[in-house]
Coordinates of C-alpha atoms in Angstrom, one line a residue:
Chain A
M1 CA 48.8 94.4 95.1
L2 CA 52.4 95.7 96.0
R3 CA 53.3 99.2 96.3
P4 CA 56.8 100.1 95.9
L5 CA 58.5 102.5 98.2
G6 CA 61.2 105.3 97.8
K7 CA 62.8 105.3 94.3
R8 CA 61.4 102.1 93.2
V9 CA 59.3 100.6 90.6
I10 CA 57.6 96.7 90.6
I11 CA 58.0 95.3 86.7
K12 CA 57.3 92.2 85.1
R13 CA 59.4 90.8 82.4
L14 CA 58.2 90.6 78.7
E15 CA 57.6 87.3 77.0
A16 CA 59.6 86.4 73.8
E17 CA 56.9 87.3 71.4
E18 CA 56.4 90.8 73.2
K19 CA 60.1 91.4 72.7
T20 CA 60.3 90.6 69.2
A21 CA 56.9 92.8 68.4
S22 CA 59.1 96.0 69.6
G23 CA 61.9 95.5 67.2
I24 CA 64.6 95.5 70.3
V25 CA 66.8 92.7 70.4
L26 CA 68.7 92.3 73.7
P27 CA 72.3 90.9 73.3
S28 CA 72.6 87.9 75.9
Q29 CA 76.2 88.2 75.9
A30 CA 76.5 91.8 76.4
K31 CA 78.4 93.0 80.0
E32 CA 74.8 94.3 81.7
K33 CA 72.6 91.9 80.1
P34 CA 69.8 94.5 79.7
Q35 CA 66.2 93.0 79.9
M36 CA 62.7 94.2 78.8
A37 CA 59.9 94.5 80.9
E38 CA 56.5 96.2 81.7
V39 CA 56.0 98.5 84.8
I40 CA 53.2 97.3 86.9
A41 CA 53.6 99.8 89.7
V42 CA 55.5 102.9 90.7
S43 CA 56.1 104.2 94.0
N44 CA 54.7 107.9 94.8
E45 CA 58.5 109.4 94.6
V46 CA 58.7 108.0 90.6
E47 CA 58.0 111.0 88.1
D48 CA 59.3 109.6 84.8
I49 CA 58.1 106.4 84.6
K50 CA 54.5 105.1 84.7
V51 CA 52.3 101.9 85.0
G52 CA 52.2 100.4 81.3
D53 CA 55.5 101.8 80.4
K54 CA 57.7 98.8 78.8
V55 CA 61.4 99.5 79.8
V56 CA 64.7 98.2 79.6
F57 CA 66.5 97.5 82.7
K58 CA 69.8 95.8 84.1
K59 CA 69.5 92.2 84.3
Y60 CA 71.0 91.5 87.6
V61 CA 69.3 93.9 89.8
G62 CA 66.2 94.3 92.0
T63 CA 64.1 91.6 94.4
D64 CA 62.3 88.7 92.9
I65 CA 58.9 88.0 94.3
K66 CA 55.6 86.4 93.1
V67 CA 52.6 88.3 93.5
E68 CA 49.4 86.2 92.9
G69 CA 51.0 84.0 90.4
D70 CA 53.1 86.7 88.7
E71 CA 56.7 86.8 88.9
V72 CA 57.8 90.5 89.4
T73 CA 60.7 92.5 90.5
I74 CA 61.0 95.2 92.6
C75 CA 63.8 97.7 91.3
E76 CA 65.4 101.2 91.8
I77 CA 64.6 103.6 88.9
A78 CA 68.2 104.4 88.6
D79 CA 68.5 100.8 87.0
I80 CA 65.7 101.6 84.6
L81 CA 67.7 102.5 81.4
A82 CA 65.1 103.5 79.1
I83 CA 61.6 103.3 78.1
V84 CA 60.3 101.8 74.7
E85 CA 58.0 104.0 72.6
Chain B
M1 CA 62.3 103.7 69.5
L2 CA 64.1 103.8 73.1
R3 CA 63.8 106.9 75.0
P4 CA 66.6 107.2 77.7
L5 CA 65.9 107.7 81.3
G6 CA 67.8 109.7 84.1
K7 CA 71.0 111.2 82.8
R8 CA 71.5 109.1 79.9
V9 CA 71.8 109.5 76.1
I10 CA 71.7 106.6 73.4
I11 CA 74.3 106.6 70.9
K12 CA 75.3 104.7 67.5
R13 CA 79.0 104.2 66.6
L14 CA 80.0 105.8 63.4
E15 CA 81.4 104.4 60.5
A16 CA 85.0 104.6 59.7
E17 CA 84.6 106.8 56.6
E18 CA 82.3 109.2 58.9
K19 CA 85.5 109.2 61.5
T20 CA 87.9 110.1 58.8
A21 CA 86.0 112.9 57.5
S22 CA 85.8 114.4 61.0
G23 CA 89.6 115.0 60.9
I24 CA 89.5 113.5 64.5
V25 CA 91.8 110.0 65.0
L26 CA 91.3 108.0 68.1
P27 CA 94.3 106.2 69.2
S28 CA 93.6 102.5 69.7
Q29 CA 96.1 102.3 72.3
A30 CA 95.1 104.8 74.5
K31 CA 94.0 104.5 78.2
E32 CA 90.5 105.5 77.8
K33 CA 90.1 104.0 74.5
P34 CA 87.6 106.9 73.4
Q35 CA 85.3 106.1 70.4
M36 CA 83.1 108.7 67.8
A37 CA 79.5 108.2 67.6
E38 CA 76.2 110.2 66.8
V39 CA 73.4 110.8 69.3
I40 CA 70.0 109.4 68.3
A41 CA 68.1 109.8 71.6
V42 CA 68.5 111.8 74.8
S43 CA 66.5 111.7 78.1
N44 CA 64.5 114.7 79.5
E45 CA 66.9 115.3 81.7
V46 CA 70.2 116.0 79.4
E47 CA 70.4 119.6 78.4
D48 CA 74.0 120.3 76.7
I49 CA 73.6 117.2 74.0
K50 CA 71.1 116.9 71.3
V51 CA 70.0 114.2 68.9
G52 CA 72.3 114.2 65.8
D53 CA 75.1 115.4 68.0
K54 CA 78.7 113.9 67.3
V55 CA 80.4 112.9 70.4
V56 CA 83.6 111.5 71.6
F57 CA 82.8 109.1 74.4
K58 CA 84.9 106.4 76.6
K59 CA 84.7 103.3 75.1
Y60 CA 84.0 100.6 77.6
V61 CA 80.8 101.9 79.0
G62 CA 77.1 101.9 78.6
T63 CA 74.6 99.1 77.7
D64 CA 74.9 97.7 73.8
I65 CA 71.4 97.0 72.7
K66 CA 69.9 96.5 69.1
V67 CA 66.7 98.5 67.9
E68 CA 65.3 97.5 64.6
G69 CA 68.6 96.3 63.2
D70 CA 70.8 99.2 64.7
E71 CA 73.5 98.3 67.3
V72 CA 73.1 101.3 69.7
T73 CA 74.6 102.1 73.4
I74 CA 72.7 103.5 76.4
C75 CA 75.1 105.6 78.1
E76 CA 75.5 108.1 81.0
I77 CA 76.2 111.6 79.9
A78 CA 79.3 111.9 82.4
D79 CA 80.6 109.7 79.8
I80 CA 80.4 111.7 76.8
L81 CA 83.8 113.9 76.8
A82 CA 83.0 116.2 73.7
I83 CA 81.0 117.2 70.8
V84 CA 82.4 117.5 67.2
E85 CA 81.4 120.7 65.9
Chain C
M1 CA 86.8 121.2 66.1
L2 CA 85.9 119.5 69.6
R3 CA 83.8 121.2 72.3
P4 CA 84.4 119.6 76.0
L5 CA 81.4 118.7 77.9
G6 CA 80.8 119.0 81.5
K7 CA 83.5 120.3 83.7
R8 CA 86.1 119.6 81.3
V9 CA 88.6 121.6 79.0
I10 CA 91.0 120.2 75.7
I11 CA 94.6 121.2 76.3
K12 CA 97.8 120.7 74.0
R13 CA 101.1 120.0 75.3
L14 CA 103.7 122.8 75.0
E15 CA 106.8 122.3 72.9
A16 CA 110.1 122.4 75.1
E17 CA 111.2 125.9 73.7
E18 CA 107.9 127.2 75.3
K19 CA 108.1 125.7 78.4
T20 CA 111.7 127.0 78.8
A21 CA 110.5 130.4 78.2
S22 CA 108.0 130.4 80.9
G23 CA 110.5 129.8 83.7
I24 CA 108.9 126.7 84.9
V25 CA 110.7 123.8 85.4
L26 CA 108.6 120.6 85.7
P27 CA 110.9 118.0 87.8
S28 CA 110.2 114.5 85.7
Q29 CA 110.7 112.5 88.9
A30 CA 107.9 114.1 90.7
K31 CA 105.4 112.0 92.2
E32 CA 102.5 113.6 90.1
K33 CA 104.6 114.3 87.1
P34 CA 102.9 118.0 86.2
Q35 CA 103.0 118.8 82.7
M36 CA 102.5 122.3 80.7
A37 CA 99.9 122.7 78.3
E38 CA 97.7 125.4 76.3
V39 CA 94.0 125.4 76.5
I40 CA 92.5 125.0 73.2
A41 CA 88.8 124.6 74.0
V42 CA 86.8 124.9 77.3
S43 CA 83.3 123.5 78.1
N44 CA 80.4 125.9 78.7
E45 CA 80.5 125.0 82.3
V46 CA 84.1 126.4 82.7
E47 CA 84.6 129.5 84.6
D48 CA 88.0 130.1 85.3
I49 CA 90.1 129.0 82.4
K50 CA 89.9 130.3 78.9
V51 CA 91.3 129.3 75.3
G52 CA 94.8 130.4 75.2
D53 CA 95.7 130.0 78.7
K54 CA 99.1 128.1 80.0
V55 CA 98.2 125.5 82.4
V56 CA 100.0 123.3 84.7
F57 CA 98.1 119.7 84.7
K58 CA 98.7 116.3 86.2
K59 CA 100.5 114.1 83.5
Y60 CA 98.5 111.1 83.7
V61 CA 94.8 112.3 83.4
G62 CA 92.5 112.5 80.7
T63 CA 92.0 111.1 77.4
D64 CA 94.3 111.5 74.4
I65 CA 93.0 112.4 71.1
K66 CA 94.2 113.4 67.5
V67 CA 92.3 116.3 65.9
E68 CA 93.6 117.5 62.4
G69 CA 96.9 116.4 63.1
D70 CA 97.3 117.8 66.5
E71 CA 97.7 115.5 69.6
V72 CA 95.1 117.1 72.3
T73 CA 94.0 115.9 75.7
I74 CA 90.5 116.2 77.1
C75 CA 90.7 116.4 80.8
E76 CA 88.8 117.4 83.9
I77 CA 89.5 121.1 85.3
A78 CA 89.8 119.9 88.6
D79 CA 93.3 118.2 87.2
I80 CA 94.5 121.5 86.0
L81 CA 96.6 123.0 89.2
A82 CA 97.5 126.4 87.7
I83 CA 97.7 129.0 85.0
V84 CA 101.0 130.3 83.9
E85 CA 100.7 134.2 84.0
Chain D
M1 CA 104.1 133.6 87.9
L2 CA 101.8 130.7 88.4
R3 CA 98.0 131.5 89.6
P4 CA 96.5 128.5 91.2
L5 CA 93.2 127.2 90.4
G6 CA 90.5 125.6 92.4
K7 CA 91.0 125.5 96.3
R8 CA 94.8 125.5 96.2
V9 CA 97.7 127.5 97.0
I10 CA 101.4 127.9 96.0
I11 CA 103.9 127.7 98.9
K12 CA 107.5 127.8 99.3
R13 CA 109.2 125.6 102.2
L14 CA 110.8 127.9 104.6
E15 CA 114.8 127.9 105.2
A16 CA 116.0 126.6 108.5
E17 CA 116.6 129.9 110.1
E18 CA 113.3 130.9 109.5
K19 CA 111.5 127.9 111.0
T20 CA 113.7 128.2 114.1
A21 CA 112.9 132.1 114.6
S22 CA 109.2 131.0 114.6
G23 CA 109.8 129.0 117.8
I24 CA 107.9 126.4 116.1
V25 CA 109.6 122.8 116.0
L26 CA 108.1 120.4 113.5
P27 CA 109.0 116.6 114.6
S28 CA 110.8 114.6 111.9
Q29 CA 109.5 111.4 113.2
A30 CA 105.9 112.4 113.2
K31 CA 102.8 110.6 111.5
E32 CA 102.2 113.4 108.9
K33 CA 105.6 114.8 109.0
P34 CA 104.3 118.7 108.9
Q35 CA 106.3 121.3 107.2
M36 CA 106.7 125.2 107.2
A37 CA 106.3 127.1 104.4
E38 CA 105.4 130.7 103.1
V39 CA 102.2 131.6 100.7
I40 CA 103.5 132.8 97.6
A41 CA 100.3 132.6 95.3
V42 CA 96.5 131.8 96.3
S43 CA 93.5 131.0 93.9
N44 CA 90.4 133.4 93.6
E45 CA 88.7 130.6 95.7
V46 CA 90.9 130.8 98.6
E47 CA 89.5 132.9 101.5
D48 CA 91.3 132.5 104.8
I49 CA 95.1 132.4 103.5
K50 CA 96.8 135.1 101.7
V51 CA 100.2 135.6 99.9
G52 CA 103.0 135.9 102.6
D53 CA 101.1 133.9 105.4
K54 CA 103.7 131.6 107.2
V55 CA 101.9 128.2 107.1
V56 CA 102.4 124.4 108.7
F57 CA 101.2 122.0 106.0
K58 CA 101.2 117.9 105.7
K59 CA 104.7 117.0 104.0
Y60 CA 103.7 114.7 101.4
V61 CA 100.6 116.5 99.8
G62 CA 100.9 118.8 96.3
T63 CA 102.7 119.0 93.2
D64 CA 106.5 120.2 93.1
I65 CA 107.4 122.8 90.5
K66 CA 110.4 125.0 89.8
V67 CA 109.4 128.6 89.0
E68 CA 111.9 130.8 87.9
G69 CA 114.9 129.0 90.0
D70 CA 112.3 128.8 93.2
E71 CA 111.0 125.0 94.2
V72 CA 107.4 125.5 95.1
T73 CA 104.6 123.3 95.9
I74 CA 101.1 123.8 94.5
C75 CA 98.5 122.3 97.1
E76 CA 95.1 122.2 98.3
I77 CA 94.1 124.3 101.1
A78 CA 92.8 121.3 103.2
D79 CA 95.9 120.2 103.6
I80 CA 97.2 123.8 105.0
L81 CA 96.7 122.9 108.7
A82 CA 97.6 126.4 110.6
I83 CA 99.0 129.7 109.9
V84 CA 102.0 131.1 112.1
E85 CA 100.9 134.5 113.6
Chain E
M1 CA 57.1 100.2 123.9
L2 CA 59.9 101.0 121.7
R3 CA 60.0 104.2 119.4
P4 CA 62.4 104.0 116.7
L5 CA 64.5 106.7 115.9
G6 CA 66.3 108.4 112.9
K7 CA 64.8 106.7 109.2
R8 CA 63.6 103.5 111.1
V9 CA 60.7 101.6 111.6
I10 CA 59.9 98.6 113.8
I11 CA 58.4 95.7 112.3
K12 CA 57.2 92.2 113.1
R13 CA 57.4 89.2 110.7
L14 CA 54.4 87.9 109.5
E15 CA 52.8 84.0 110.3
A16 CA 52.9 82.0 107.4
E17 CA 49.2 81.8 107.4
E18 CA 49.0 85.8 107.0
K19 CA 51.4 85.4 104.1
T20 CA 49.4 83.0 102.4
A21 CA 46.5 85.3 102.6
S22 CA 48.2 88.2 100.6
G23 CA 48.6 86.2 97.6
I24 CA 52.6 87.0 97.6
V25 CA 55.1 84.5 97.6
L26 CA 58.6 85.2 98.6
P27 CA 61.3 82.8 97.0
S28 CA 63.3 81.3 99.5
Q29 CA 66.1 81.2 97.2
A30 CA 66.2 84.7 95.9
K31 CA 69.5 86.8 96.1
E32 CA 67.9 89.3 98.6
K33 CA 65.6 86.7 100.4
P34 CA 62.9 89.2 100.9
Q35 CA 60.4 88.8 103.7
M36 CA 57.1 89.8 104.8
A37 CA 56.2 91.7 108.0
E38 CA 53.9 94.4 109.6
V39 CA 54.8 97.8 110.8
I40 CA 54.4 98.1 114.7
A41 CA 56.5 101.6 115.1
V42 CA 57.6 104.2 113.1
S43 CA 59.9 107.0 113.5
N44 CA 58.9 110.7 113.8
E45 CA 61.0 111.2 110.7
V46 CA 59.1 108.5 108.5
E47 CA 56.3 109.8 106.3
D48 CA 55.3 107.0 104.0
I49 CA 55.0 104.1 106.1
K50 CA 52.8 103.7 109.0
V51 CA 51.8 101.4 111.9
G52 CA 49.6 98.5 110.9
D53 CA 51.5 98.4 107.1
K54 CA 52.1 95.0 105.7
V55 CA 55.6 95.4 104.0
V56 CA 58.3 93.7 102.1
F57 CA 61.6 94.0 103.4
K58 CA 65.2 92.4 102.7
K59 CA 65.9 89.6 104.9
Y60 CA 69.3 90.1 106.6
V61 CA 68.9 93.7 107.6
G62 CA 68.4 95.4 111.0
T63 CA 68.4 94.6 114.5
D64 CA 66.5 92.0 116.0
I65 CA 64.9 92.5 119.6
K66 CA 62.5 91.0 121.8
V67 CA 59.8 93.2 123.1
E68 CA 57.0 91.8 125.8
G69 CA 57.6 88.4 124.2
D70 CA 57.3 89.6 120.6
E71 CA 60.3 89.0 118.5
V72 CA 60.6 92.3 116.3
T73 CA 63.5 94.0 114.1
I74 CA 64.3 97.6 114.0
C75 CA 65.3 98.4 110.5
E76 CA 66.2 101.5 108.1
I77 CA 63.2 102.6 105.9
A78 CA 65.4 102.2 103.0
D79 CA 65.4 98.5 103.4
I80 CA 61.4 98.4 103.4
L81 CA 60.8 97.6 99.6
A82 CA 57.1 97.8 99.3
I83 CA 53.7 97.8 100.9
V84 CA 51.0 95.3 100.6
E85 CA 47.6 97.0 99.9
Chain F
M1 CA 101.4 131.7 117.6
L2 CA 99.5 129.2 115.5
R3 CA 96.1 130.0 114.4
P4 CA 94.5 126.4 112.9
L5 CA 92.6 126.7 109.6
G6 CA 89.5 124.9 108.5
K7 CA 87.4 122.8 111.1
R8 CA 90.5 122.6 113.3
V9 CA 91.5 123.4 116.9
I10 CA 95.1 123.2 118.5
I11 CA 94.9 121.3 121.9
K12 CA 97.7 120.5 124.4
R13 CA 97.4 117.5 126.6
L14 CA 96.5 117.4 130.3
E15 CA 99.3 116.5 133.1
A16 CA 98.1 113.7 135.2
E17 CA 97.4 115.7 138.0
E18 CA 94.8 117.8 136.1
K19 CA 93.3 114.8 134.7
T20 CA 92.9 113.6 138.1
A21 CA 91.3 116.5 139.5
S22 CA 88.5 116.3 136.9
G23 CA 87.2 112.9 138.0
I24 CA 87.4 111.4 134.4
V25 CA 89.1 108.2 133.9
L26 CA 90.6 107.6 130.4
P27 CA 90.7 103.8 130.0
S28 CA 94.4 103.1 128.6
Q29 CA 92.9 99.7 127.1
A30 CA 89.9 101.1 125.2
K31 CA 89.4 100.7 121.4
E32 CA 89.7 104.5 120.6
K33 CA 91.9 105.6 123.3
P34 CA 90.3 108.8 124.2
Q35 CA 92.8 111.6 125.9
M36 CA 92.2 114.9 127.8
A37 CA 93.5 118.1 126.5
E38 CA 93.3 121.6 127.1
V39 CA 92.0 123.9 124.0
I40 CA 94.6 126.5 123.1
A41 CA 93.7 127.9 119.7
V42 CA 90.6 127.5 117.4
S43 CA 90.1 128.3 113.7
N44 CA 87.6 130.8 112.7
E45 CA 85.3 128.2 111.4
V46 CA 84.8 126.6 115.1
E47 CA 81.7 127.7 117.0
D48 CA 81.1 124.9 119.6
I49 CA 84.6 124.9 121.3
K50 CA 86.7 127.9 122.8
V51 CA 90.4 128.4 124.0
G52 CA 90.5 127.2 127.4
D53 CA 87.9 124.2 127.2
K54 CA 89.1 120.9 128.3
V55 CA 88.3 118.4 126.1
V56 CA 88.0 114.4 125.4
F57 CA 89.5 113.7 122.2
K58 CA 90.5 110.4 120.2
K59 CA 94.1 109.5 120.8
Y60 CA 95.6 108.6 117.1
V61 CA 94.5 111.7 115.5
G62 CA 95.8 115.3 114.6
T63 CA 99.5 116.4 113.8
D64 CA 102.0 116.6 116.6
I65 CA 104.3 120.0 116.8
K66 CA 105.9 121.9 119.2
V67 CA 105.3 125.6 119.9
E68 CA 107.6 127.6 121.9
G69 CA 108.5 124.5 123.8
D70 CA 105.1 123.1 124.2
E71 CA 104.0 119.8 122.6
V72 CA 100.4 120.4 120.8
T73 CA 98.3 118.8 118.5
I74 CA 96.3 120.5 115.5
C75 CA 93.4 118.4 115.0
E76 CA 89.9 118.2 113.1
I77 CA 86.6 119.3 115.4
A78 CA 85.2 116.0 114.5
D79 CA 87.6 114.1 116.7
I80 CA 86.5 116.3 119.6
L81 CA 84.0 114.1 121.4
A82 CA 83.1 116.2 124.7
I83 CA 83.9 119.1 126.5
V84 CA 84.8 118.7 130.5
E85 CA 82.1 121.3 132.2
Chain G
M1 CA 80.6 116.5 134.0
L2 CA 80.8 116.0 130.3
R3 CA 79.1 117.8 127.8
P4 CA 79.2 115.8 124.3
L5 CA 80.1 117.6 120.8
G6 CA 78.6 117.4 117.4
K7 CA 75.9 114.7 116.9
R8 CA 76.7 112.8 119.8
V9 CA 75.1 111.7 123.5
I10 CA 76.6 110.0 126.6
I11 CA 74.8 107.3 127.5
K12 CA 75.3 104.8 130.9
R13 CA 74.5 101.2 130.4
L14 CA 71.5 99.6 132.2
E15 CA 71.5 97.2 135.2
A16 CA 70.1 93.8 134.6
E17 CA 67.3 94.3 136.7
E18 CA 66.2 97.8 135.1
K19 CA 66.3 95.7 131.7
T20 CA 64.3 93.0 132.8
A21 CA 61.4 95.6 134.2
S22 CA 61.5 97.3 130.7
G23 CA 60.2 94.0 129.0
I24 CA 62.8 94.2 126.4
V25 CA 65.1 91.3 125.7
L26 CA 68.3 91.8 123.7
P27 CA 69.3 88.6 122.3
S28 CA 73.2 88.2 122.9
Q29 CA 73.8 86.2 119.9
A30 CA 72.2 88.8 117.5
K31 CA 74.4 90.2 114.6
E32 CA 74.4 93.7 115.9
K33 CA 74.4 92.9 119.8
P34 CA 72.0 95.8 120.6
Q35 CA 72.2 97.1 124.6
M36 CA 70.1 99.1 126.4
A37 CA 71.2 102.4 128.2
E38 CA 70.3 105.6 129.8
V39 CA 71.1 108.8 128.4
I40 CA 73.2 110.9 130.7
A41 CA 74.2 113.8 128.4
V42 CA 73.1 115.5 125.0
S43 CA 74.9 117.7 122.6
N44 CA 73.3 121.0 121.4
E45 CA 72.7 119.6 118.2
V46 CA 70.7 116.9 119.3
E47 CA 67.0 117.2 119.0
D48 CA 65.3 113.7 119.5
I49 CA 66.9 112.4 122.5
K50 CA 66.8 113.8 125.8
V51 CA 68.7 113.2 129.4
G52 CA 66.8 110.2 131.1
D53 CA 65.5 108.7 128.0
K54 CA 66.5 104.9 127.9
V55 CA 67.6 104.0 124.7
V56 CA 68.8 100.8 122.5
F57 CA 72.0 101.3 120.7
K58 CA 74.2 99.0 118.8
K59 CA 76.9 97.4 121.2
Y60 CA 80.0 98.0 119.7
V61 CA 80.0 101.6 118.8
G62 CA 81.2 104.6 120.9
T63 CA 84.2 105.7 123.3
D64 CA 84.1 104.3 126.9
I65 CA 85.0 106.4 129.6
K66 CA 84.6 106.7 133.3
V67 CA 83.5 110.0 134.9
E68 CA 83.5 110.1 138.8
G69 CA 83.1 106.1 139.0
D70 CA 80.4 105.7 136.5
E71 CA 81.4 103.8 133.2
V72 CA 79.9 105.7 130.2
T73 CA 80.1 105.7 126.5
I74 CA 80.0 108.6 124.1
C75 CA 78.4 107.6 121.0
E76 CA 76.8 109.1 117.8
I77 CA 73.1 109.7 117.7
A78 CA 73.1 107.5 114.3
D79 CA 73.8 104.6 116.4
I80 CA 71.0 104.8 118.8
L81 CA 68.1 102.8 117.3
A82 CA 65.2 103.5 119.4
I83 CA 63.9 104.9 122.7
V84 CA 62.0 102.9 125.5
E85 CA 58.7 104.4 126.2

């Protein structure tokens, strides 16, 4: 597994059906094109977000990488806008 | 529901009749095009603003998103100019 | 009424006769085009300026808004240059 | 009178004869075009400069204003280079 | 050997077979073109990363240098995204 | 005399013979065109440099001024590179 | 001699034979063109680097100067990448 460093988390984009279940619609034509994802790893320096959290983040941020078949994104917590509760 | 992270709040634009009742007129031709909205969620890091507050904010800021049918905006508190009291 | 947030105040431009009485002349051709105004609301975070103060501020700053018929400006205290005493 | 806010002072440019008496010559062709002035008001936040000090400051800074017939300049203390002693 | 100064580490890119064994695939067409490397030296100011750690870092950062035949890179820890565990 | 304010000193360029005696040669074609000068006044906020110090500074910095016939320069201490000992 | 001020050191580039002996090869075509040098003076504010240290630094930084026949460079410690041990 990967452990992010600094103020970073690793997230995995949600599938369409998971997004629908959340009741949240992310407008595709929006300026910042937000996306939904699940947090799969957090750095020691991150306090407000934990593994398993579903989050909304800005689309064009972070570094994409493939870990054991899963496409994930390493991104700064400043780019995570909100947690779905 | 969504819980905003960092120095952010989630707001919902006010309807025309609510704006009229407030006695506040937001000039459409102004440089920063201010808007009125109601706060529907605040981050743990936000102190001066609470859910239910009616606020004036700069129009072209934040990330628009739809939550259970409601169009809302996730924005930085630095872009909230004032509270309507 | 409006309560400004952050390091902001709400001011209302002075009428011509009030400006004349102050003995202060603001040159219209100056680089920063200063203006005179009366402070009508201050944020909790503002210490040096209080409601009723007459101030000189930089013209092209802040957000214009109309509150119960009055045209006012929400602006950062860093743009208030001086208090008329 | 005007009381400057923030890290600001109000200064009044010196007449030619006062400058000559100081023994200081300010080259008109210099990059920063320094000027001499007398301090006529200081903000509460200013410590090193007091009313009556004669100072050298950068020419193209600050906001010009006329107070009871006197042309004065409100400027940041960071733009005051030195005190004439 | 080289001891990095400031918030820096020295890393050595991993061979293809080592990368394959990690189960991590770094997409060559990604915006930030992440790379995998092993940490071979750390500055006294670095706390979260130690010699021997396998890390993911942004490709076009740091200073390449050859030490006793090995090609290594001196880079800022802010450019190390994650540790492979 | 002039007393500099802030993190500033007043310096006077050295004559050719004084520079030669120091054993230091300042290359005229260098990027930053360093110059040698003697410190003639320091601000209260300056600790590492004292009056009489001979220093090397970056050529195109500071404000030139003439004090009682002497051409001097008011400059920021960040632009003083080294002291000649 | 010269004593550097601020976060600066004075360094002298190493001769070819000294570089070869170190086992370090600095690629001439690299982006940041690193160079090797010996530290000959340090400011009081510098802690991690001492006189005599051999260091790797970014080529195009600092101010070149000639001291008693030696060509040296005054540079910021942030531009010193590593110490050769």
